[in-house]
mmCIF file of C-alpha atoms and ligand atoms in Angstrom:
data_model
loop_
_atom_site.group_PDB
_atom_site.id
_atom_site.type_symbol
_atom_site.label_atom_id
_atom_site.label_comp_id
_atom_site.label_asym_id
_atom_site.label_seq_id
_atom_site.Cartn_x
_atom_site.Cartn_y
_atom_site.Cartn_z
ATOM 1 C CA UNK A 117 0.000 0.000 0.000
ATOM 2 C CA UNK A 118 2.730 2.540 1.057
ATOM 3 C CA UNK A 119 5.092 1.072 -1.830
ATOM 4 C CA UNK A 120 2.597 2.132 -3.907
ATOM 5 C CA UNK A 121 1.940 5.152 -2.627
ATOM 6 C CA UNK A 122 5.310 6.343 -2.947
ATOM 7 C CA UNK A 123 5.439 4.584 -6.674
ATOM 8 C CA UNK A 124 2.574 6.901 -7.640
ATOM 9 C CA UNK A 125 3.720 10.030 -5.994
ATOM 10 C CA UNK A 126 7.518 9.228 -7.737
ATOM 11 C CA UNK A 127 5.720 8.966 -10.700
ATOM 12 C CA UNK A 128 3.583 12.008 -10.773
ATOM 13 C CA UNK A 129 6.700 14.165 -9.196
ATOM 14 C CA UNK A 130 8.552 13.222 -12.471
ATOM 15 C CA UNK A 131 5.648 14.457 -14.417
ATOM 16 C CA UNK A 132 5.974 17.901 -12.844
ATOM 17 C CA UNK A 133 4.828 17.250 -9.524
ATOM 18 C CA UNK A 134 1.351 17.273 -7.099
ATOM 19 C CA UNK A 135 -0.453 20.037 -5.865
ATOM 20 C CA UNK A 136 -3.310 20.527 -3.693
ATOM 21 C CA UNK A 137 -5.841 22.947 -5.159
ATOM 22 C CA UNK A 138 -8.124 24.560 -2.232
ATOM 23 C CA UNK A 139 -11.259 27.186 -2.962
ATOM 24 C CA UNK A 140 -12.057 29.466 -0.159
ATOM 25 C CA UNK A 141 -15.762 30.139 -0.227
ATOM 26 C CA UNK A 142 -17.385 27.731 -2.676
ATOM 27 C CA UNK A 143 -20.580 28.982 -3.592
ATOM 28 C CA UNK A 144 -23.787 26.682 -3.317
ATOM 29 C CA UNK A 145 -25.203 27.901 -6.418
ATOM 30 C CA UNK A 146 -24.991 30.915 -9.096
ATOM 31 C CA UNK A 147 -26.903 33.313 -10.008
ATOM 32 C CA UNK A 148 -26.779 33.286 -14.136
ATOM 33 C CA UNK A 149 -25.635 36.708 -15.152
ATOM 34 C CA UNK A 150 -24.233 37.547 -11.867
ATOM 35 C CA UNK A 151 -20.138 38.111 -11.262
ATOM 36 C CA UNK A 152 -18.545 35.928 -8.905
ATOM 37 C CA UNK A 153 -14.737 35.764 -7.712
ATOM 38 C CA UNK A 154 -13.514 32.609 -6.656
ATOM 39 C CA UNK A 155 -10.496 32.488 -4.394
ATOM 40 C CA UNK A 156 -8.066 29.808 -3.900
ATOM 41 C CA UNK A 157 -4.466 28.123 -3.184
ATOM 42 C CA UNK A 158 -2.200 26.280 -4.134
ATOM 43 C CA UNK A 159 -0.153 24.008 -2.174
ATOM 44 C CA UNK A 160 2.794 21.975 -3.911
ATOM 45 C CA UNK A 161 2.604 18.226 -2.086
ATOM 46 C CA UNK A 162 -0.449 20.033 -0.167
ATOM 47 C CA UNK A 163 2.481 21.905 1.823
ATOM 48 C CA UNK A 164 4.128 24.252 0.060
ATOM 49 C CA UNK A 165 1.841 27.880 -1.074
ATOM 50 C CA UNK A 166 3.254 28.589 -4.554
ATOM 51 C CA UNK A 167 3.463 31.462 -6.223
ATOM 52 C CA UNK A 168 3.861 32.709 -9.285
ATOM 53 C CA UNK A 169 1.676 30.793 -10.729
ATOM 54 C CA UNK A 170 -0.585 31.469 -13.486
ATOM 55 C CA UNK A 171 -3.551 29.623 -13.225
ATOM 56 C CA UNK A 172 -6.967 29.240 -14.994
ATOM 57 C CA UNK A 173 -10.528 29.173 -14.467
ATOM 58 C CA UNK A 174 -12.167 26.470 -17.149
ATOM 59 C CA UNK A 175 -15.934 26.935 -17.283
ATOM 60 C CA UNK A 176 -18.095 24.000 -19.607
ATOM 61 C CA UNK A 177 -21.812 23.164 -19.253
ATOM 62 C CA UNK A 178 -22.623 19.610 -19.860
ATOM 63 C CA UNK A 179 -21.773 19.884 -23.553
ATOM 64 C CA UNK A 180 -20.892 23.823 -24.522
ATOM 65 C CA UNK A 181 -17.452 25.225 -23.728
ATOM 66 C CA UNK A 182 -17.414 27.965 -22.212
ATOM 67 C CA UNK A 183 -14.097 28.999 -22.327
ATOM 68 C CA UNK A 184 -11.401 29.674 -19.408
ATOM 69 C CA UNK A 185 -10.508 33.107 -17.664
ATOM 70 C CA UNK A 186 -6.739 33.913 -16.122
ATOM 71 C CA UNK A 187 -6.750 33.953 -12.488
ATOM 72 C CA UNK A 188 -4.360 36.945 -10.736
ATOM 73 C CA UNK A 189 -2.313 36.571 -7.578
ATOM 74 C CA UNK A 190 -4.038 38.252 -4.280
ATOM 75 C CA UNK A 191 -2.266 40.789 -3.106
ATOM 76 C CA UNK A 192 0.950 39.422 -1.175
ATOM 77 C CA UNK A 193 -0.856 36.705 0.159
ATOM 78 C CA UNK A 194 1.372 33.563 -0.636
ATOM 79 C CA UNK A 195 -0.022 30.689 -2.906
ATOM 80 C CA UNK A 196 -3.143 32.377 -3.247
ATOM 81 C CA UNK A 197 -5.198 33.497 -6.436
ATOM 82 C CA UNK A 198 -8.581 34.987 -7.262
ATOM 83 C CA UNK A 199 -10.877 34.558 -10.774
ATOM 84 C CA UNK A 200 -13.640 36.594 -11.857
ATOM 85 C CA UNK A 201 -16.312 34.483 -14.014
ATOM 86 C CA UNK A 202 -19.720 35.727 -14.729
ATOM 87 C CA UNK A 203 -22.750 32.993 -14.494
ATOM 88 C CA UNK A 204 -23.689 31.697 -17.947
ATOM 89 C CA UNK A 205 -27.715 31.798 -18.756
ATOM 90 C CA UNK A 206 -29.128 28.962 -16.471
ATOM 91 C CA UNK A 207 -28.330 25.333 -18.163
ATOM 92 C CA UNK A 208 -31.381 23.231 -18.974
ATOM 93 C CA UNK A 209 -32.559 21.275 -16.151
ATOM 94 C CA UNK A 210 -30.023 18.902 -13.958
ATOM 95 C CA UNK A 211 -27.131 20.673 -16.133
ATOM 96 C CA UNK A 212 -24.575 22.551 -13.870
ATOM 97 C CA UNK A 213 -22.086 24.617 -14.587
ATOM 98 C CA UNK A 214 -18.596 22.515 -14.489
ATOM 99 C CA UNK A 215 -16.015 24.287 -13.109
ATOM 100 C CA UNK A 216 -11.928 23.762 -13.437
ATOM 101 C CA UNK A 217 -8.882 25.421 -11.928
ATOM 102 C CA UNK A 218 -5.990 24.340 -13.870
ATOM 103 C CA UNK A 219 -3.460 25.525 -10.682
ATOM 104 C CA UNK A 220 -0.676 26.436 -13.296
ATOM 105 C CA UNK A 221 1.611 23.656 -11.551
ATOM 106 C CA UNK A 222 2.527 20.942 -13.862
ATOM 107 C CA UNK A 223 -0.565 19.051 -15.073
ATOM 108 C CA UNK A 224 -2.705 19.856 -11.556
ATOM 109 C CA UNK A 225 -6.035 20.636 -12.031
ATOM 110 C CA UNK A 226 -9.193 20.388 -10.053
ATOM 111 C CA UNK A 227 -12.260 19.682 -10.689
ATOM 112 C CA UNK A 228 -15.550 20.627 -9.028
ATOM 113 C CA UNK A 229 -18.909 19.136 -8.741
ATOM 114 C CA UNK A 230 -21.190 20.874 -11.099
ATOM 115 C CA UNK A 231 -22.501 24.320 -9.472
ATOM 116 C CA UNK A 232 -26.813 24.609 -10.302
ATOM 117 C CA UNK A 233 -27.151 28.129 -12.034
ATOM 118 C CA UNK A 234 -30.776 29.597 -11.285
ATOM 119 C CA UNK A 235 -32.153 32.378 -13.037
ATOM 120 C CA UNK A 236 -32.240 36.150 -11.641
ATOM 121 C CA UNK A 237 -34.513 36.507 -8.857
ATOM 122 C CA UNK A 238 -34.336 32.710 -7.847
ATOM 123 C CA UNK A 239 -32.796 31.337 -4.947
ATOM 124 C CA UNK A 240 -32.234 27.264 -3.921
ATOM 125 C CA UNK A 241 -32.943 25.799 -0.988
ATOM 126 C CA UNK A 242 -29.761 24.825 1.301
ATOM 127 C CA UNK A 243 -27.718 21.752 0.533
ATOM 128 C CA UNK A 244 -28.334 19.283 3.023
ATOM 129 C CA UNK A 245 -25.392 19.170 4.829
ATOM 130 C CA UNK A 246 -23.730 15.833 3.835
ATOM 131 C CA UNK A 247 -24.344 17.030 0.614
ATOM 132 C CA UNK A 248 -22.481 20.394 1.068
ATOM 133 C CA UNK A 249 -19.643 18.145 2.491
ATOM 134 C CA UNK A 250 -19.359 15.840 -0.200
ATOM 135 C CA UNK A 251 -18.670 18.904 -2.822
ATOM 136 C CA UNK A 252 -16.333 20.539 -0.033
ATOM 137 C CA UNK A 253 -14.248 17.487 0.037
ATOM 138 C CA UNK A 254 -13.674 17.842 -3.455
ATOM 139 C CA UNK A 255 -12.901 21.549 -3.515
ATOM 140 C CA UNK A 256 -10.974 21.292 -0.415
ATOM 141 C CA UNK A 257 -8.889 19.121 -2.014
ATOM 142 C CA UNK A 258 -9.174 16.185 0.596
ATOM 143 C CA UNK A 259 -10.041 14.515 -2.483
ATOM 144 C CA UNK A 260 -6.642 14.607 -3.990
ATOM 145 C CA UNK A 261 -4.956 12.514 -0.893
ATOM 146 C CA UNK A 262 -7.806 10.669 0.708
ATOM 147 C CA UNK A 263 -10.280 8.243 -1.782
ATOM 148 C CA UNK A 264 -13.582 8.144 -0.634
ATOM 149 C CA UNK A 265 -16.047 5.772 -1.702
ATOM 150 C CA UNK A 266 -18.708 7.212 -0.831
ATOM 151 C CA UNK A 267 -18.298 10.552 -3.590
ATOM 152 C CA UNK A 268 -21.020 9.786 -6.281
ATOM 153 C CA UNK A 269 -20.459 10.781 -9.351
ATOM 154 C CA UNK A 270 -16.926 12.108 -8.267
ATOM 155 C CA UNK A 271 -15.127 14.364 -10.763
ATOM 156 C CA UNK A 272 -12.272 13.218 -12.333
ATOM 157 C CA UNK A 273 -9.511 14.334 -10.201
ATOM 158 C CA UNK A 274 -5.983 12.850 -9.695
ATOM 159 C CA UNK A 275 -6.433 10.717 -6.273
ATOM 160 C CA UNK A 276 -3.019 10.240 -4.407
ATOM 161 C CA UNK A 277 -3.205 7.762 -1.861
ATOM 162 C CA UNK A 278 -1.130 9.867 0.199
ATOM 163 C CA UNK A 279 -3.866 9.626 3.112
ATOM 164 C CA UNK A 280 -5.888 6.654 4.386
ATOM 165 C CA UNK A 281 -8.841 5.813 2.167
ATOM 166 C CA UNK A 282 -12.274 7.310 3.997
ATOM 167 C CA UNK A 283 -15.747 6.490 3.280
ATOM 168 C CA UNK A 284 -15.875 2.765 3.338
ATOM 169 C CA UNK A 285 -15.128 3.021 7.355
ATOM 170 C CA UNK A 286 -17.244 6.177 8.743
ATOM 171 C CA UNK A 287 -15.226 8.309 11.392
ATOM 172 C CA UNK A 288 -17.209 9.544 14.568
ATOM 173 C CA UNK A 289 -18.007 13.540 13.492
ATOM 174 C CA UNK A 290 -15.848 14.751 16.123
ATOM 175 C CA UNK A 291 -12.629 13.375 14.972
ATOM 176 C CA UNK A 292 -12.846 14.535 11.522
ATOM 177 C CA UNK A 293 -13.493 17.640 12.628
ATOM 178 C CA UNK A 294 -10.900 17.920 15.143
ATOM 179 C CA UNK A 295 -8.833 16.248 12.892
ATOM 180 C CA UNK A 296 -9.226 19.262 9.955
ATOM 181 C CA UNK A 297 -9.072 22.144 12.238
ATOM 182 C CA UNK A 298 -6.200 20.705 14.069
ATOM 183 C CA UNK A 299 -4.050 18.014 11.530
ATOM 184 C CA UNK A 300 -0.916 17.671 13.649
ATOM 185 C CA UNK A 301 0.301 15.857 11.045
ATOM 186 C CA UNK A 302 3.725 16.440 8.726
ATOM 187 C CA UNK A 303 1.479 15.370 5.766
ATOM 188 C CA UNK A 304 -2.378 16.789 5.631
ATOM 189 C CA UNK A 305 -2.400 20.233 6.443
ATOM 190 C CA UNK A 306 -4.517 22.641 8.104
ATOM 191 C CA UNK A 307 -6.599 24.280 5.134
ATOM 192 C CA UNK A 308 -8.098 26.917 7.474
ATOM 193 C CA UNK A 309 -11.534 25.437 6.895
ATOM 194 C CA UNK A 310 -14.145 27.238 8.806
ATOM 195 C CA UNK A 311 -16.391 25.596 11.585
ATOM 196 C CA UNK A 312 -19.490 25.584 8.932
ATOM 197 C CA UNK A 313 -17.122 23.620 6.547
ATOM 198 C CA UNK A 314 -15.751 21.364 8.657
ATOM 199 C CA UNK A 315 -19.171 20.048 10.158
ATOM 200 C CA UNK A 316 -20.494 20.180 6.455
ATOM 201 C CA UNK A 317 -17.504 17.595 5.860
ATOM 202 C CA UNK A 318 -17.623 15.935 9.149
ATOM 203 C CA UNK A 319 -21.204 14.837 8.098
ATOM 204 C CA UNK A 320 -20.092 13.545 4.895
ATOM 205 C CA UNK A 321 -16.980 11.986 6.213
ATOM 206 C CA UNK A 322 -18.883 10.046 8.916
ATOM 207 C CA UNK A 323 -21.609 8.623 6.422
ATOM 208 C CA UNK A 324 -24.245 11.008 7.384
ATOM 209 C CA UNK A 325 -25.763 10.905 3.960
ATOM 210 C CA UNK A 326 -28.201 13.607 3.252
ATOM 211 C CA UNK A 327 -31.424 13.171 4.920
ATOM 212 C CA UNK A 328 -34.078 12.809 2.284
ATOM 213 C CA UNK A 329 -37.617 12.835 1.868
ATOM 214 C CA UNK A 330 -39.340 10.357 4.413
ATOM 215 C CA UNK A 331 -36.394 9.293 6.357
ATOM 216 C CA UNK A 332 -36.382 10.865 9.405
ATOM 217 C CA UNK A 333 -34.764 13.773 10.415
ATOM 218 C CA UNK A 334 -32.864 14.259 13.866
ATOM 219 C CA UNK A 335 -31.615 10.804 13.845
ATOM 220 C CA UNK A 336 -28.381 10.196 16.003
HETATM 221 C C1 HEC B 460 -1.599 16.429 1.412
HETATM 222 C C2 HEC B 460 -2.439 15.290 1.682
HETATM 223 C C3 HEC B 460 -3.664 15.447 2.523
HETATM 224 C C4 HEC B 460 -4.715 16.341 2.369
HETATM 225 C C5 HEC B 460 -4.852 17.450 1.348
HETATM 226 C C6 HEC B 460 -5.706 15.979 3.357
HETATM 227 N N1 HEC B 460 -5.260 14.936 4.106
HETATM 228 FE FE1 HEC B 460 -6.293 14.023 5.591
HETATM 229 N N2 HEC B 460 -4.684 12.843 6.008
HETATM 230 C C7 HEC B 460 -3.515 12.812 5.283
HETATM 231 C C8 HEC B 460 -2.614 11.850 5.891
HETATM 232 C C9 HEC B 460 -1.222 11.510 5.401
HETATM 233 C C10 HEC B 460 -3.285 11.299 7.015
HETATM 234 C C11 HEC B 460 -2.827 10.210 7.999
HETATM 235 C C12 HEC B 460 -1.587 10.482 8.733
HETATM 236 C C13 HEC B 460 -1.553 11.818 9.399
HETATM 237 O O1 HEC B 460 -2.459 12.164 10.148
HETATM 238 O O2 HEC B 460 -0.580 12.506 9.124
HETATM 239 C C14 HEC B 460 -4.586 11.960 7.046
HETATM 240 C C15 HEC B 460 -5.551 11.681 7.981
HETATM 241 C C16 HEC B 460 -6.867 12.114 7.929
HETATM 242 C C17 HEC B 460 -7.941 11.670 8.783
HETATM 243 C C18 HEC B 460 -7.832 10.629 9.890
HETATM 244 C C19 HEC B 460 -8.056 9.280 9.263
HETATM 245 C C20 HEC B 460 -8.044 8.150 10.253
HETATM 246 O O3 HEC B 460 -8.099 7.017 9.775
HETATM 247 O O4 HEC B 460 -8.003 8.402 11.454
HETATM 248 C C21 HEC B 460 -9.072 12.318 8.397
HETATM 249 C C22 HEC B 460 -10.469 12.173 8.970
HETATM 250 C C23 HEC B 460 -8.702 13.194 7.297
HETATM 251 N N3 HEC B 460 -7.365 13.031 7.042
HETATM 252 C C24 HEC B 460 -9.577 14.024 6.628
HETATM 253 C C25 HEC B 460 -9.185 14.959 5.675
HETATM 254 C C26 HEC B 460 -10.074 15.960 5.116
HETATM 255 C C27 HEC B 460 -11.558 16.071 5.431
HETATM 256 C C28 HEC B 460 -9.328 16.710 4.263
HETATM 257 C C29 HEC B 460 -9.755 17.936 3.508
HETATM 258 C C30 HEC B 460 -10.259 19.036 4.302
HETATM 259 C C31 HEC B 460 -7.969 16.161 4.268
HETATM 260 N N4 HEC B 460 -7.943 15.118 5.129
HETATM 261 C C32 HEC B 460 -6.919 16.638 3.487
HETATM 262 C C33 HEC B 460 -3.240 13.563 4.155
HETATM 263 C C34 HEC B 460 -4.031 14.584 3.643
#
């Protein structure tokens, strides 16, 4: 398992390297026609904050391209970058709008889970909360070191196995979330995640799938 490991991290570091790809404040939904300004970092080996980087913002609806927008550097702020993108028209139904930061490191990239686009004046109801997790952990980058079985539909990102594999064993809550906020570890490092996110993960991470219509609500 760790042989491997190591095999696949060799062999990406010859390829230019691995990078963890984090977004700040990943919005729930878009409002088509509406600006919006992602920010995010870039962490070489999820350590490292690089800069000078010039990354890019790729932006495709279920079949259209929509083309790709430069991200700049923020201020003096190491390793971290902000891109402007305006909301296309809302995508027929179920279509989302796909979003990809190509981090300007070698060949990392992330990819999100499709963001819903409503029209002006509409709003969405809250992600349930596993829900919100499950596209966190993606845009967090856990994703990148930890598989998870339990992503559905996962975007095609690069999965190191640089962390234990989560999702087929669920973690008590608590210890995933002291786990992010705190890491204490020479590996997975502290992504600054705020409380909301790290409960929004700590409910996907511990198999709390999203409570739907007719099960009941509340349970333990
Ligand atoms: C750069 C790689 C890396 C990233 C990014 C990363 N982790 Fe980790 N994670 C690790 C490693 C390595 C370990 C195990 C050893 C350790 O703690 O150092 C670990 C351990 C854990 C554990 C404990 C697992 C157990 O079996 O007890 C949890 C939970 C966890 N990570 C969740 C996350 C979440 C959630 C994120 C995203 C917010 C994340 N990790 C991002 C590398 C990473």
């Amino acid at each position: 398992m760790l042989k491997l490991a190591a095999a696949l991290i060799t062999g990406l570091t010859a390829m230019g390297g691995w990078a963890v790809v984090t977004v700040k404040d990943l919005p729930e939904y878009v409002v088509a026609g509406r600006q919006y300004t992602l920010e995010f970092q870039v962490r070489q080996h999820g350590r490292t904050l690089l800069n000078g980087l010039h990354p890019r913002l790729e932006m495709r609806s279920t079949q259209r391209d929509l083309g790709s927008v430069a991200a700049v550097p923020k201020g003096q702020e190491d390793g971290t970058y902000t891109v402007t993108f305006t909301a296309p028209a809302p995508a027929p139904a179920a279509d989302g709008l796909v979003l990809t930061l190509q981090s300007g490191f070698g060949n990392s990239e992330l990819h999100l889970y499709p963001v819903a686009v409503v029209a002006s004046g509409a709003s969405r109801p809250p992600m349930a909360l596993a829900e919100r997790g499950q596209a966190l952990f993606v845009a967090k980058g856990c994703n990148t070191c930890h598989a998870n079985s339990d992503l559905s539909s996962r975007p095609d990102n690069t999965e190191l196995t640089v962390g234990p594999a989560l999702g087929s064993r669920h973690l008590p809550s608590q210890l995933v979330i002291q786990k992010v906020k705190h890491p204490a570890s020479e590996t997975m490092p502290d992504l600054r995640l705020t409380d909301a996110e790290a409960a929004a993960i700590a409910a996907f991470v511990s198999g709390e799938r999203a409570t739907t219509a007719g099960e009941a609500s509340g349970r333990p």
